[in-house]
Coordinates of C-alpha atoms and ligand atoms in Angstrom, one line a residue:
M26 CA -16.1 52.5 -9.5
K27 CA -18.3 54.7 -7.3
A28 CA -17.6 55.4 -3.7
I29 CA -19.8 56.7 -0.9
G30 CA -19.3 57.7 2.7
I31 CA -21.7 56.0 5.1
D32 CA -22.8 57.3 8.6
L33 CA -24.3 54.2 10.0
G34 CA -26.3 55.4 12.9
T35 CA -28.1 53.7 15.7
T36 CA -31.3 55.6 14.7
N37 CA -30.7 57.0 11.3
S38 CA -28.2 56.5 8.6
V39 CA -26.9 59.1 6.0
V40 CA -25.0 58.6 2.7
A41 CA -22.8 61.3 1.1
H42 CA -20.7 61.3 -2.0
Y43 CA -17.6 63.3 -2.7
D44 CA -17.7 65.3 -5.9
P45 CA -14.2 66.2 -7.0
E46 CA -15.4 68.8 -9.3
R47 CA -17.0 70.8 -6.5
A48 CA -14.3 69.5 -4.1
G49 CA -17.0 68.9 -1.6
A50 CA -19.3 66.2 -0.3
T51 CA -23.1 66.0 -0.9
V52 CA -25.6 64.2 1.0
L53 CA -27.6 61.9 -1.2
T54 CA -31.4 61.6 -1.2
N55 CA -32.8 58.0 -0.7
S56 CA -35.6 56.4 -2.7
D57 CA -38.2 57.8 -0.2
G58 CA -36.9 61.4 -1.1
E59 CA -35.2 61.8 2.4
N60 CA -31.6 62.4 3.4
L61 CA -32.0 60.3 6.5
T62 CA -32.7 56.6 6.3
P63 CA -33.9 55.0 9.7
S64 CA -31.7 52.2 10.5
V65 CA -34.5 49.8 11.0
V66 CA -35.3 46.5 9.4
G67 CA -38.6 44.5 9.5
L68 CA -40.1 41.5 8.3
R69 CA -43.7 41.7 7.0
T70 CA -45.9 38.6 6.7
R71 CA -48.7 39.1 4.3
D72 CA -50.9 36.2 2.9
G73 CA -48.2 33.7 4.1
Q74 CA -45.5 35.6 2.2
E75 CA -42.6 37.1 4.1
S76 CA -40.7 40.2 2.8
I77 CA -37.9 42.3 4.4
L78 CA -38.5 46.0 4.8
V79 CA -35.9 48.6 5.5
G80 CA -35.8 52.3 6.5
R81 CA -39.0 54.4 6.5
T82 CA -41.4 51.4 5.3
A83 CA -40.0 49.3 8.2
V84 CA -40.7 52.1 10.7
N85 CA -44.3 52.5 9.4
F86 CA -45.0 48.8 9.3
G87 CA -43.5 48.4 12.7
V88 CA -46.6 49.6 14.2
R89 CA -48.3 46.3 13.0
Q90 CA -45.7 43.8 13.7
P91 CA -43.4 45.3 16.4
K92 CA -41.8 42.1 17.5
D93 CA -40.4 41.6 13.9
T94 CA -39.1 45.2 13.7
I95 CA -35.5 45.5 14.5
V96 CA -34.3 49.0 15.7
S97 CA -31.1 50.1 17.2
V98 CA -29.2 47.0 16.0
K99 CA -26.0 48.9 16.2
R100 CA -26.1 48.7 19.9
L101 CA -25.7 44.8 19.5
M102 CA -23.0 44.8 16.8
G103 CA -20.1 42.6 17.8
R104 CA -21.4 41.8 21.4
D105 CA -21.9 38.7 23.3
F106 CA -25.3 37.7 24.6
A107 CA -23.8 38.1 28.1
D108 CA -22.7 41.6 27.6
P109 CA -24.5 44.1 30.0
V110 CA -25.3 46.4 27.2
V111 CA -27.2 43.4 25.5
A112 CA -29.0 42.6 28.9
R113 CA -30.1 46.3 29.1
S114 CA -31.3 46.3 25.5
R115 CA -33.3 43.2 26.0
G116 CA -35.4 45.1 28.7
Q117 CA -36.1 47.9 26.3
L118 CA -36.7 46.5 22.9
N119 CA -39.6 45.0 21.5
Y120 CA -37.9 42.1 19.7
E121 CA -36.4 39.1 20.9
I122 CA -32.4 38.8 21.4
T123 CA -31.0 35.4 21.8
P124 CA -27.4 33.7 21.8
G125 CA -26.4 32.7 18.5
P126 CA -26.9 29.0 17.1
D127 CA -24.2 26.4 17.5
D128 CA -22.8 27.7 20.7
D129 CA -22.0 31.2 19.0
P130 CA -21.9 33.4 22.2
R131 CA -22.6 36.5 20.1
A132 CA -26.0 38.2 20.6
H133 CA -28.5 37.5 17.7
V134 CA -31.8 39.2 17.0
V135 CA -35.0 37.2 16.1
M136 CA -37.2 38.2 13.2
G137 CA -40.1 35.8 12.2
E138 CA -38.8 33.0 14.4
Q139 CA -35.4 33.1 12.8
A140 CA -32.1 34.3 14.5
Y141 CA -29.9 36.7 12.7
A142 CA -26.6 38.1 13.6
P143 CA -26.5 42.0 14.0
A144 CA -24.0 42.3 11.2
H145 CA -26.5 40.6 8.8
V146 CA -29.3 43.1 9.9
S147 CA -26.9 45.9 9.5
S148 CA -26.0 44.5 6.0
L149 CA -29.7 44.8 5.1
I150 CA -29.5 48.5 5.9
L151 CA -26.3 49.0 4.1
E152 CA -27.7 47.1 1.0
K153 CA -30.6 49.6 0.8
L154 CA -28.1 52.5 1.3
R155 CA -26.0 51.2 -1.5
R156 CA -28.9 50.6 -3.9
D157 CA -30.5 54.1 -3.2
A158 CA -27.0 55.7 -3.7
S159 CA -26.4 53.8 -7.0
R160 CA -29.7 55.2 -8.2
A161 CA -29.0 58.7 -7.1
L162 CA -25.5 58.7 -8.7
G163 CA -26.6 57.0 -11.8
G164 CA -24.2 54.1 -11.5
E165 CA -23.3 51.0 -9.4
V166 CA -21.8 52.0 -6.1
T167 CA -19.0 49.5 -5.2
H168 CA -16.8 51.1 -2.6
A169 CA -17.6 52.8 0.8
V170 CA -16.1 54.4 3.9
I171 CA -18.2 53.7 7.1
T172 CA -18.1 55.6 10.3
V173 CA -18.3 54.0 13.8
P174 CA -18.3 55.5 17.3
A175 CA -14.8 56.2 18.6
Y176 CA -15.5 53.8 21.5
F177 CA -16.1 50.7 19.1
D178 CA -13.6 48.0 19.9
N179 CA -12.0 45.6 17.3
A180 CA -15.0 43.1 17.3
Q181 CA -17.5 45.9 16.8
R182 CA -15.3 47.4 14.0
A183 CA -15.0 43.9 12.4
A184 CA -18.8 43.3 12.6
T185 CA -19.2 46.7 10.8
R186 CA -16.8 45.8 8.1
E187 CA -18.5 42.4 7.7
A188 CA -21.9 44.0 7.3
G189 CA -20.5 46.2 4.4
E190 CA -18.9 43.3 2.8
K191 CA -22.2 41.3 3.1
A192 CA -23.9 44.2 1.3
N193 CA -21.5 44.0 -1.6
L194 CA -19.4 46.8 -0.7
V195 CA -15.6 47.1 -0.6
V196 CA -15.1 48.8 2.8
K197 CA -12.1 51.1 2.0
K198 CA -12.0 52.3 5.5
I199 CA -13.8 52.3 8.8
I200 CA -13.3 55.7 10.4
D201 CA -14.3 57.3 13.7
E202 CA -17.6 59.4 13.7
P203 CA -16.0 62.4 15.5
T204 CA -13.2 62.4 13.0
A205 CA -15.7 62.3 10.2
A206 CA -17.6 65.2 11.9
A207 CA -14.4 67.3 12.3
I208 CA -13.5 66.9 8.5
A209 CA -17.2 67.6 7.7
F210 CA -17.1 70.9 9.5
G211 CA -14.2 71.9 7.5
L212 CA -11.6 71.6 10.2
Q213 CA -8.3 70.8 8.7
A214 CA -5.7 68.4 10.3
G215 CA -2.9 69.8 8.4
Q216 CA -2.8 73.3 10.0
E217 CA 0.1 74.6 11.9
G218 CA -0.1 74.6 15.8
R219 CA -1.6 72.3 18.2
H220 CA -5.4 72.1 17.9
R221 CA -7.8 70.0 19.9
V222 CA -11.3 69.5 18.8
L223 CA -14.2 68.7 21.1
V224 CA -17.1 66.9 19.3
Y225 CA -20.5 67.0 21.0
D226 CA -22.7 64.3 19.4
M227 CA -26.2 63.9 20.5
G228 CA -27.7 61.0 18.8
G229 CA -31.0 59.3 18.9
G230 CA -30.2 57.1 21.6
T231 CA -26.5 57.9 22.6
F232 CA -24.6 60.8 23.6
D233 CA -20.7 61.0 22.8
I234 CA -18.1 63.5 23.3
S235 CA -14.8 63.1 21.9
I236 CA -11.5 65.1 22.0
L237 CA -9.3 64.9 18.9
H238 CA -6.0 66.4 18.1
T239 CA -4.2 66.8 15.0
A240 CA -1.1 64.7 14.3
R241 CA 1.1 63.8 11.4
D242 CA 1.2 60.4 9.9
Q243 CA 4.3 58.7 8.6
Q244 CA 4.0 60.5 5.3
G245 CA 3.7 63.7 7.1
H246 CA 0.0 64.2 6.3
G247 CA -2.1 66.0 9.1
Q248 CA -4.6 63.6 10.5
F249 CA -7.1 63.7 13.4
Q250 CA -6.6 61.3 16.1
V251 CA -9.1 60.6 19.1
L252 CA -7.4 61.5 22.3
S253 CA -10.3 60.5 24.6
F254 CA -14.0 59.9 24.5
L255 CA -16.7 59.6 27.0
G256 CA -20.5 59.8 27.0
D257 CA -23.7 58.2 28.0
S258 CA -24.9 55.4 25.8
W259 CA -28.3 55.6 27.2
L260 CA -29.0 59.3 26.7
G261 CA -30.2 60.7 23.4
G262 CA -32.8 62.6 21.4
D263 CA -35.2 59.8 22.4
D264 CA -35.2 60.9 25.9
F265 CA -36.2 64.6 24.8
D266 CA -39.1 63.0 22.7
R267 CA -40.1 61.0 25.8
I268 CA -40.7 64.2 27.7
I269 CA -43.3 65.4 25.1
V270 CA -44.7 61.9 24.9
E271 CA -45.4 61.9 28.6
E272 CA -47.2 65.3 28.2
I273 CA -49.4 63.9 25.5
I274 CA -50.2 60.9 27.7
R275 CA -51.3 63.3 30.5
W276 CA -53.4 65.3 28.1
V277 CA -55.2 62.2 26.8
T278 CA -55.6 60.7 30.3
E279 CA -57.3 63.9 31.5
R280 CA -59.7 63.9 28.7
S281 CA -60.5 60.2 28.3
G282 CA -60.2 59.1 31.9
T283 CA -58.0 56.3 30.7
D284 CA -54.1 56.1 30.7
P285 CA -53.2 55.3 27.0
S286 CA -49.6 54.3 27.9
T287 CA -50.1 50.7 27.5
D288 CA -51.3 51.0 23.9
A289 CA -48.3 50.3 21.8
R290 CA -49.7 51.9 18.6
F291 CA -50.7 55.1 20.4
L292 CA -47.2 55.3 22.0
L293 CA -45.5 54.9 18.6
E294 CA -47.7 57.5 17.0
A295 CA -47.1 60.0 19.9
K296 CA -43.4 59.5 19.6
R297 CA -43.5 60.4 16.0
Y298 CA -45.5 63.6 16.7
A299 CA -43.4 64.5 19.7
E300 CA -40.1 64.2 17.7
Q301 CA -41.7 66.5 15.0
A302 CA -42.7 69.1 17.6
K303 CA -39.3 68.9 19.3
K304 CA -37.6 69.7 16.0
Q305 CA -40.1 72.6 15.5
L306 CA -39.2 74.1 18.8
S307 CA -35.5 74.4 17.4
Q308 CA -37.0 76.9 15.1
D309 CA -40.2 78.3 16.5
R310 CA -41.3 79.4 20.0
E311 CA -44.3 77.2 19.9
A312 CA -45.4 73.9 18.4
D313 CA -48.7 72.6 17.8
I314 CA -49.5 68.8 18.2
T315 CA -52.4 67.6 16.4
I316 CA -53.0 63.8 16.3
P317 CA -56.5 62.9 14.9
A318 CA -58.3 59.8 16.4
A319 CA -55.2 59.3 18.6
F320 CA -56.8 57.1 21.2
R321 CA -60.0 55.2 22.2
A322 CA -60.5 53.9 25.7
E323 CA -62.7 50.8 25.7
G324 CA -66.3 51.9 25.3
G325 CA -65.2 55.5 25.3
P326 CA -65.1 58.1 22.7
L327 CA -62.3 58.7 20.2
V328 CA -59.8 61.3 21.4
D329 CA -58.2 63.7 19.1
V330 CA -54.9 65.2 20.6
E331 CA -54.9 69.1 20.0
M332 CA -52.3 70.8 22.1
T333 CA -49.5 73.4 22.0
I334 CA -46.2 73.2 23.7
T335 CA -43.8 76.2 24.0
R336 CA -40.1 76.3 23.9
E337 CA -40.0 77.8 27.3
W338 CA -41.7 74.8 28.7
F339 CA -39.7 72.5 26.9
E340 CA -36.4 74.0 27.9
E341 CA -37.3 73.9 31.5
Q342 CA -38.2 70.2 31.1
I343 CA -35.1 69.2 29.4
E344 CA -32.8 71.0 31.9
P345 CA -31.8 67.8 33.7
L346 CA -30.8 66.2 30.5
V347 CA -28.9 69.1 29.2
A348 CA -27.1 69.6 32.7
R349 CA -26.0 65.8 32.3
T350 CA -24.5 66.5 29.0
M351 CA -22.7 69.7 30.2
S352 CA -21.2 67.8 33.3
L353 CA -19.9 65.3 30.8
V354 CA -18.3 68.1 28.7
Q355 CA -16.8 69.4 31.8
Q356 CA -15.3 65.9 32.6
A357 CA -14.0 65.5 29.1
L358 CA -12.2 68.8 29.3
T359 CA -10.7 68.2 32.7
K360 CA -9.4 64.9 31.4
Q361 CA -7.3 66.8 28.8
D362 CA -6.4 69.6 31.4
L363 CA -8.6 72.0 29.3
T364 CA -11.1 74.6 30.6
P365 CA -14.0 76.1 28.7
E366 CA -11.9 79.3 28.1
H367 CA -9.5 77.3 25.8
I368 CA -12.5 77.0 23.3
S369 CA -11.7 79.4 20.6
A370 CA -14.3 78.9 17.8
G371 CA -16.7 76.4 16.5
P372 CA -19.2 75.8 14.0
G373 CA -22.2 73.8 15.3
V374 CA -25.3 72.2 14.6
P375 CA -28.3 73.1 17.0
V376 CA -29.8 70.1 18.8
V377 CA -32.2 72.4 20.6
P378 CA -31.4 76.0 21.1
R379 CA -31.0 75.4 24.9
D380 CA -28.0 73.0 24.2
Q381 CA -26.3 75.4 21.8
R382 CA -26.5 78.2 24.4
R383 CA -24.9 76.1 27.0
V384 CA -22.1 74.7 24.9
G385 CA -21.5 78.3 23.8
D386 CA -21.9 79.7 27.4
P387 CA -18.3 80.1 28.5
V388 CA -17.2 81.1 25.1
P389 CA -17.5 84.8 24.3
G390 CA -18.3 85.3 20.7
L391 CA -19.2 81.7 19.9
R392 CA -22.3 81.3 17.9
A393 CA -23.5 78.0 16.9
Q394 CA -24.3 78.0 13.2
P395 CA -27.5 76.3 12.3
G396 CA -28.1 74.5 9.2
R397 CA -24.7 72.9 8.4
R398 CA -25.7 69.2 8.2
S399 CA -23.2 66.7 6.7
G400 CA -21.6 63.7 8.1
G401 CA -23.0 62.9 11.6
R402 CA -25.9 65.0 12.7
G403 CA -26.5 66.5 15.9
E404 CA -22.7 67.2 16.3
Q405 CA -21.1 70.4 17.4
A406 CA -17.4 70.7 17.0
L407 CA -15.6 73.2 19.2
R408 CA -11.9 73.8 18.9
A409 CA -9.5 74.3 21.6
D410 CA -6.3 76.3 20.8
R411 CA -3.7 75.7 23.3
Ligands
ATP9 N1 -33.7 70.2 14.3 C1 -33.6 69.4 15.4 N2 -34.0 69.7 16.6 C2 -33.9 68.9 17.6 N3 -33.6 67.6 17.6 C3 -33.2 67.2 16.3 C4 -33.3 68.0 15.1 N4 -32.9 67.3 14.0 C5 -32.6 65.9 14.6 N5 -32.9 66.0 15.9 C6 -32.8 64.8 16.9 O1 -31.5 64.4 16.9 C7 -31.5 63.0 17.0 C8 -30.8 62.5 15.7 O2 -30.0 61.4 15.9 P1 -29.1 60.9 14.7 O3 -30.0 60.6 13.6 O4 -28.0 61.8 14.7 O5 -28.8 59.8 15.5 P2 -27.9 58.5 15.2 O6 -26.7 59.1 14.7 O7 -28.6 57.5 14.3 O8 -27.8 57.8 16.6 P3 -26.4 57.6 17.4 O9 -25.6 58.7 17.4 O10 -27.0 57.2 18.7 O11 -25.9 56.4 16.7 C9 -32.8 62.5 17.0 O12 -33.4 62.3 18.3 C10 -33.5 63.7 16.3 O13 -34.9 63.7 16.7
MG10 MG1 -24.6 59.6 15.0

């Protein structure tokens, strides 16, 4: 029996394995040689043959067949077609969402004319994660723990479990993402005293804050429990990328005289480069964006993008987004009768340096530690001692 832990994200998923000899978890590399597997499934039709693509290949192929490329399926898990979140997703996604067949009220996604339950699509992602993990570990993976957002209700948790089982996994446990993050950051629930942990999780498309506390279970073991959560399901790293994409659009429009923003292929390409530049700005003060043959207006010349953005500019642009996350942090603390002064220490992962400083602002001596990446990404855990 081999078991893995799966962070099944809206945008990306990660698999880790606990190694008892090292007494630590290691993030596994997938068959593309990457730690992150995009949570994307696509259908490719070639010479009349259909095949299912998962992960990076689905993302790359998505440029060709966007309406058969399912992204962010996690948003739809266990939700009815009539759910407002589904309605909003329908306006934003490039594929079709329908009610299920035979009066099934749950939202389904359409790939190649056929409707699939989100749990089915999710199981295709999990199946790839399982296969890649089996390869990395040199033996069949049979069991898994899967994380879900703290706000997932029973239907959403059940759909996640169903997806795992469909992927031939025995789902040992469904655990909350902030709990997994707290454990991954080495915070121990068994410690004496009352501790509360605030987890700041900036994902690709969603932003979640949770406050956990340590409690003892019936056997007297220390455990994390989620006390409260809030966030914004429509705020995430994608919005940060979008700011850079807008800048690329302006650059191209100025040079070609044509607005490229209706060209789906250009937009996908611009987004890819924008995300890369954003990540670079977490380390460097400047990032070059070079996109050869990015766009051609009808009858016009081929435009290569060659521009440079600075961290200073970017920080100014993202200010409203960061301010929004900070006001939610304030709300979360207030809800628990906490103030920033209660925060005593915390390891953290930078989303962008600006975020880091803000979370750390009211906390003398707090420094976010870059580079610790396990469990969920983009998470900062701050501990309140009181
Ligand atoms: N070094 C970095 N600097 C800045 N942003 C980064 C860095 N590394 C990752 N990101 C951004 O963080 C976000 C990562 O999201 P992540 O993969 O954690 O999402 P997810 O867990 O799939 O989404 P969700 O939490 O919405 O389910 C992306 O927008 C990505 O571009
Ligand atoms: Mg996540």
